[in-house]
Amino acid sequence: MTELRPGTPQQAGILPERLGVIRERCATWVKEGITPSLVVLAARRGVIFLHEAFGQLRSDPDSPPVATDSVFALASLTKPLTATLVMQLVEDGLLGLNRPIRDYIPEISGEGTDDLLVHHLLTHTSGYRDDPVHLKVMQEWGKRDLPPCEPTNHPILHEAAWLARDVPLTTKPGEIMSYCNHNYEVLGELVRRLSGRAIEDQARERLFDPLGMIDTYYVVPESVDARIVKRPSHAFMAQPIGPFFQGLDSRQVQETPFTGSGGFSRAIDMGVFGQMLLNGGTYGGMRILTPTSVGEMTRNQIPGLDAEYPGGKLPEASWGFGLSVHGN
């Protein structure tokens, strides 16, 4: 089993002179405004031969520099974390990937959801689209009587899920891949219900703490705020999209366990998570997933299906469970 450890390029089998090229490229990206900041972690055969920070923590002129322990908004890198929690429930015998979602969340009642299975959510082939979901939630926010919010749920997620329960599908499940955060918000609710715990507590006990991911969060403590990289106001997902999502830099989002795009982490933690997958589900003597589950997450589950993204279409989606994977 491979574990990450610091070392030299020579120990990793890397030409030392190539590090200068990487550093120069990263500095150029920051200088040209392609990205305001980044932390680069590169490892081979478990040897970390590069772990450096570039840019500023915030966009204001007096901002301190980014550090290697700075915490970034994960955005869609949250999805592999959520998919891992889902696959753990499959291994626990609590969840079936080929079962209708209504078996677990019976209030889902939108047109077309009769045939919606759990695996459709994992592969973005559910037929949901974010725009119709967001529109309905925004139109009805604060205007409907809701059932009581359970102690393990967050009020924002509770209201959003209830208002979105009867949103119709735009295509039949399994017909096309269309990237959609709502799929993973539904999966997060699934994890909460089947585990009987708040998603952040389930993740801490079953994933983050066992791997030593001490700076990975669905709910970010205020004490971490000074280390969070803040994106410029024009950056993607920096602006509010409704009362339920005030932008990735807001305390509202940092305190709300959005399971599609609301995670926060640092580079070394995500490196450990990736190495766990490369190891077939283990790291540091801890078994997180079985090799079978890792194989299913990293296998193209929807061969031959087109993909639909906000920026256009692709002729081959090539998607696993929570992860984009290389196609044939």
mmCIF file with all atom_site columns, N, CA and C in Angstrom, residues 232-265:
data_model
loop_
_atom_site.group_PDB
_atom_site.id
_atom_site.type_symbol
_atom_site.label_atom_id
_atom_site.label_alt_id
_atom_site.label_comp_id
_atom_site.label_asym_id
_atom_site.label_entity_id
_atom_site.label_seq_id
_atom_site.pdbx_PDB_ins_code
_atom_site.Cartn_x
_atom_site.Cartn_y
_atom_site.Cartn_z
_atom_site.occupancy
_atom_site.B_iso_or_equiv
_atom_site.pdbx_formal_charge
_atom_site.auth_seq_id
_atom_site.auth_comp_id
_atom_site.auth_asym_id
_atom_site.auth_atom_id
_atom_site.pdbx_PDB_model_num
ATOM 1   N N  . PRO A 1 232 ? -12.184 36.053 -6.552  1.00 0.00 ? 232 PRO A N  1
ATOM 2   C CA . PRO A 1 232 ? -12.650 37.377 -6.986  1.00 0.00 ? 232 PRO A CA 1
ATOM 3   C C  . PRO A 1 232 ? -14.157 37.366 -7.222  1.00 0.00 ? 232 PRO A C  1
ATOM 4   N N  . SER A 1 233 ? -14.772 38.529 -7.138  1.00 0.00 ? 233 SER A N  1
ATOM 5   C CA . SER A 1 233 ? -16.234 38.623 -7.258  1.00 0.00 ? 233 SER A CA 1
ATOM 6   C C  . SER A 1 233 ? -16.743 38.152 -8.618  1.00 0.00 ? 233 SER A C  1
ATOM 7   N N  . HIS A 1 234 ? -15.892 38.222 -9.659  1.00 0.00 ? 234 HIS A N  1
ATOM 8   C CA . HIS A 1 234 ? -16.338 37.806 -10.987 1.00 0.00 ? 234 HIS A CA 1
ATOM 9   C C  . HIS A 1 234 ? -16.133 36.315 -11.236 1.00 0.00 ? 234 HIS A C  1
ATOM 10  N N  . ALA A 1 235 ? -15.527 35.619 -10.301 1.00 0.00 ? 235 ALA A N  1
ATOM 11  C CA . ALA A 1 235 ? -15.205 34.203 -10.507 1.00 0.00 ? 235 ALA A CA 1
ATOM 12  C C  . ALA A 1 235 ? -16.462 33.343 -10.476 1.00 0.00 ? 235 ALA A C  1
ATOM 13  N N  . PHE A 1 236 ? -16.365 32.182 -11.087 1.00 0.00 ? 236 PHE A N  1
ATOM 14  C CA . PHE A 1 236 ? -17.474 31.238 -11.142 1.00 0.00 ? 236 PHE A CA 1
ATOM 15  C C  . PHE A 1 236 ? -17.924 30.858 -9.733  1.00 0.00 ? 236 PHE A C  1
ATOM 16  N N  . MET A 1 237 ? -19.226 30.916 -9.497  1.00 0.00 ? 237 MET A N  1
ATOM 17  C CA . MET A 1 237 ? -19.880 30.555 -8.246  1.00 0.00 ? 237 MET A CA 1
ATOM 18  C C  . MET A 1 237 ? -19.559 31.516 -7.103  1.00 0.00 ? 237 MET A C  1
ATOM 19  N N  . ALA A 1 238 ? -18.956 32.677 -7.406  1.00 0.00 ? 238 ALA A N  1
ATOM 20  C CA . ALA A 1 238 ? -18.705 33.668 -6.358  1.00 0.00 ? 238 ALA A CA 1
ATOM 21  C C  . ALA A 1 238 ? -19.965 34.466 -6.029  1.00 0.00 ? 238 ALA A C  1
ATOM 22  N N  . GLN A 1 239 ? -20.849 34.628 -7.010  1.00 0.00 ? 239 GLN A N  1
ATOM 23  C CA . GLN A 1 239 ? -22.053 35.421 -6.825  1.00 0.00 ? 239 GLN A CA 1
ATOM 24  C C  . GLN A 1 239 ? -23.220 34.554 -6.330  1.00 0.00 ? 239 GLN A C  1
ATOM 25  N N  . PRO A 1 240 ? -24.151 35.135 -5.603  1.00 0.00 ? 240 PRO A N  1
ATOM 26  C CA . PRO A 1 240 ? -25.333 34.383 -5.166  1.00 0.00 ? 240 PRO A CA 1
ATOM 27  C C  . PRO A 1 240 ? -26.164 33.922 -6.370  1.00 0.00 ? 240 PRO A C  1
ATOM 28  N N  . ILE A 1 241 ? -26.767 32.752 -6.235  1.00 0.00 ? 241 ILE A N  1
ATOM 29  C CA . ILE A 1 241 ? -27.700 32.285 -7.254  1.00 0.00 ? 241 ILE A CA 1
ATOM 30  C C  . ILE A 1 241 ? -29.109 32.160 -6.690  1.00 0.00 ? 241 ILE A C  1
ATOM 31  N N  . GLY A 1 242 ? -29.295 32.611 -5.488  1.00 0.00 ? 242 GLY A N  1
ATOM 32  C CA . GLY A 1 242 ? -30.601 32.548 -4.856  1.00 0.00 ? 242 GLY A CA 1
ATOM 33  C C  . GLY A 1 242 ? -30.437 32.633 -3.357  1.00 0.00 ? 242 GLY A C  1
ATOM 34  N N  . PRO A 1 243 ? -31.545 32.725 -2.620  1.00 0.00 ? 243 PRO A N  1
ATOM 35  C CA . PRO A 1 243 ? -31.454 32.851 -1.159  1.00 0.00 ? 243 PRO A CA 1
ATOM 36  C C  . PRO A 1 243 ? -30.831 31.633 -0.495  1.00 0.00 ? 243 PRO A C  1
ATOM 37  N N  . PHE A 1 244 ? -30.813 30.516 -1.199  1.00 0.00 ? 244 PHE A N  1
ATOM 38  C CA . PHE A 1 244 ? -30.285 29.281 -0.626  1.00 0.00 ? 244 PHE A CA 1
ATOM 39  C C  . PHE A 1 244 ? -28.784 29.111 -0.893  1.00 0.00 ? 244 PHE A C  1
ATOM 40  N N  . PHE A 1 245 ? -28.181 29.983 -1.751  1.00 0.00 ? 245 PHE A N  1
ATOM 41  C CA . PHE A 1 245 ? -26.761 29.854 -2.071  1.00 0.00 ? 245 PHE A CA 1
ATOM 42  C C  . PHE A 1 245 ? -26.207 31.249 -2.321  1.00 0.00 ? 245 PHE A C  1
ATOM 43  N N  . GLN A 1 246 ? -25.476 31.758 -1.329  1.00 0.00 ? 246 GLN A N  1
ATOM 44  C CA . GLN A 1 246 ? -25.003 33.147 -1.373  1.00 0.00 ? 246 GLN A CA 1
ATOM 45  C C  . GLN A 1 246 ? -23.584 33.292 -1.925  1.00 0.00 ? 246 GLN A C  1
ATOM 46  N N  . GLY A 1 247 ? -23.067 32.268 -2.576  1.00 0.00 ? 247 GLY A N  1
ATOM 47  C CA . GLY A 1 247 ? -21.721 32.330 -3.145  1.00 0.00 ? 247 GLY A CA 1
ATOM 48  C C  . GLY A 1 247 ? -20.725 31.566 -2.298  1.00 0.00 ? 247 GLY A C  1
ATOM 49  N N  . LEU A 1 248 ? -19.695 31.010 -2.947  1.00 0.00 ? 248 LEU A N  1
ATOM 50  C CA . LEU A 1 248 ? -18.775 30.120 -2.251  1.00 0.00 ? 248 LEU A CA 1
ATOM 51  C C  . LEU A 1 248 ? -17.993 30.808 -1.133  1.00 0.00 ? 248 LEU A C  1
ATOM 52  N N  . ASP A 1 249 ? -17.833 32.120 -1.194  1.00 0.00 ? 249 ASP A N  1
ATOM 53  C CA . ASP A 1 249 ? -17.086 32.821 -0.151  1.00 0.00 ? 249 ASP A CA 1
ATOM 54  C C  . ASP A 1 249 ? -17.939 33.201 1.052   1.00 0.00 ? 249 ASP A C  1
ATOM 55  N N  . SER A 1 250 ? -19.229 32.975 0.976   1.00 0.00 ? 250 SER A N  1
ATOM 56  C CA . SER A 1 250 ? -20.114 33.404 2.060   1.00 0.00 ? 250 SER A CA 1
ATOM 57  C C  . SER A 1 250 ? -20.074 32.428 3.230   1.00 0.00 ? 250 SER A C  1
ATOM 58  N N  . ARG A 1 251 ? -20.275 32.953 4.427   1.00 0.00 ? 251 ARG A N  1
ATOM 59  C CA . ARG A 1 251 ? -20.382 32.061 5.584   1.00 0.00 ? 251 ARG A CA 1
ATOM 60  C C  . ARG A 1 251 ? -21.616 31.167 5.461   1.00 0.00 ? 251 ARG A C  1
ATOM 61  N N  . GLN A 1 252 ? -22.637 31.661 4.770   1.00 0.00 ? 252 GLN A N  1
ATOM 62  C CA . GLN A 1 252 ? -23.825 30.832 4.591   1.00 0.00 ? 252 GLN A CA 1
ATOM 63  C C  . GLN A 1 252 ? -23.465 29.504 3.925   1.00 0.00 ? 252 GLN A C  1
ATOM 64  N N  . VAL A 1 253 ? -22.711 29.570 2.825   1.00 0.00 ? 253 VAL A N  1
ATOM 65  C CA . VAL A 1 253 ? -22.323 28.343 2.119   1.00 0.00 ? 253 VAL A CA 1
ATOM 66  C C  . VAL A 1 253 ? -21.347 27.531 2.960   1.00 0.00 ? 253 VAL A C  1
ATOM 67  N N  . GLN A 1 254 ? -20.422 28.205 3.620   1.00 0.00 ? 254 GLN A N  1
ATOM 68  C CA . GLN A 1 254 ? -19.436 27.484 4.426   1.00 0.00 ? 254 GLN A CA 1
ATOM 69  C C  . GLN A 1 254 ? -20.075 26.754 5.602   1.00 0.00 ? 254 GLN A C  1
ATOM 70  N N  . GLU A 1 255 ? -21.235 27.225 6.036   1.00 0.00 ? 255 GLU A N  1
ATOM 71  C CA . GLU A 1 255 ? -21.923 26.596 7.165   1.00 0.00 ? 255 GLU A CA 1
ATOM 72  C C  . GLU A 1 255 ? -23.011 25.621 6.727   1.00 0.00 ? 255 GLU A C  1
ATOM 73  N N  . THR A 1 256 ? -23.250 25.517 5.430   1.00 0.00 ? 256 THR A N  1
ATOM 74  C CA . THR A 1 256 ? -24.305 24.651 4.911   1.00 0.00 ? 256 THR A CA 1
ATOM 75  C C  . THR A 1 256 ? -23.677 23.468 4.188   1.00 0.00 ? 256 THR A C  1
ATOM 76  N N  . PRO A 1 257 ? -23.992 22.236 4.576   1.00 0.00 ? 257 PRO A N  1
ATOM 77  C CA . PRO A 1 257 ? -23.326 21.072 3.988   1.00 0.00 ? 257 PRO A CA 1
ATOM 78  C C  . PRO A 1 257 ? -23.875 20.691 2.610   1.00 0.00 ? 257 PRO A C  1
ATOM 79  N N  . PHE A 1 258 ? -23.622 21.555 1.631   1.00 0.00 ? 258 PHE A N  1
ATOM 80  C CA . PHE A 1 258 ? -24.005 21.233 0.256   1.00 0.00 ? 258 PHE A CA 1
ATOM 81  C C  . PHE A 1 258 ? -23.142 20.064 -0.225  1.00 0.00 ? 258 PHE A C  1
ATOM 82  N N  . THR A 1 259 ? -23.786 18.995 -0.662  1.00 0.00 ? 259 THR A N  1
ATOM 83  C CA . THR A 1 259 ? -23.037 17.784 -1.009  1.00 0.00 ? 259 THR A CA 1
ATOM 84  C C  . THR A 1 259 ? -22.720 17.675 -2.495  1.00 0.00 ? 259 THR A C  1
ATOM 85  N N  . GLY A 1 260 ? -23.152 18.686 -3.270  1.00 0.00 ? 260 GLY A N  1
ATOM 86  C CA . GLY A 1 260 ? -22.792 18.703 -4.679  1.00 0.00 ? 260 GLY A CA 1
ATOM 87  C C  . GLY A 1 260 ? -21.633 19.625 -4.984  1.00 0.00 ? 260 GLY A C  1
ATOM 88  N N  . SER A 1 261 ? -21.516 20.718 -4.220  1.00 0.00 ? 261 SER A N  1
ATOM 89  C CA . SER A 1 261 ? -20.470 21.698 -4.541  1.00 0.00 ? 261 SER A CA 1
ATOM 90  C C  . SER A 1 261 ? -20.027 22.516 -3.344  1.00 0.00 ? 261 SER A C  1
ATOM 91  N N  . GLY A 1 262 ? -20.286 22.054 -2.123  1.00 0.00 ? 262 GLY A N  1
ATOM 92  C CA . GLY A 1 262 ? -20.034 22.874 -0.952  1.00 0.00 ? 262 GLY A CA 1
ATOM 93  C C  . GLY A 1 262 ? -18.888 22.462 -0.066  1.00 0.00 ? 262 GLY A C  1
ATOM 94  N N  . GLY A 1 263 ? -18.056 21.508 -0.505  1.00 0.00 ? 263 GLY A N  1
ATOM 95  C CA . GLY A 1 263 ? -16.947 21.068 0.323   1.00 0.00 ? 263 GLY A CA 1
ATOM 96  C C  . GLY A 1 263 ? -15.776 22.036 0.306   1.00 0.00 ? 263 GLY A C  1
ATOM 97  N N  . PHE A 1 264 ? -14.926 21.942 1.340   1.00 0.00 ? 264 PHE A N  1
ATOM 98  C CA . PHE A 1 264 ? -13.706 22.738 1.442   1.00 0.00 ? 264 PHE A CA 1
ATOM 99  C C  . PHE A 1 264 ? -12.575 21.816 1.878   1.00 0.00 ? 264 PHE A C  1
ATOM 100 N N  . SER A 1 265 ? -11.378 22.072 1.350   1.00 0.00 ? 265 SER A N  1
ATOM 101 C CA . SER A 1 265 ? -10.257 21.215 1.706   1.00 0.00 ? 265 SER A CA 1
ATOM 102 C C  . SER A 1 265 ? -8.937  21.878 1.339   1.00 0.00 ? 265 SER A C  1
#
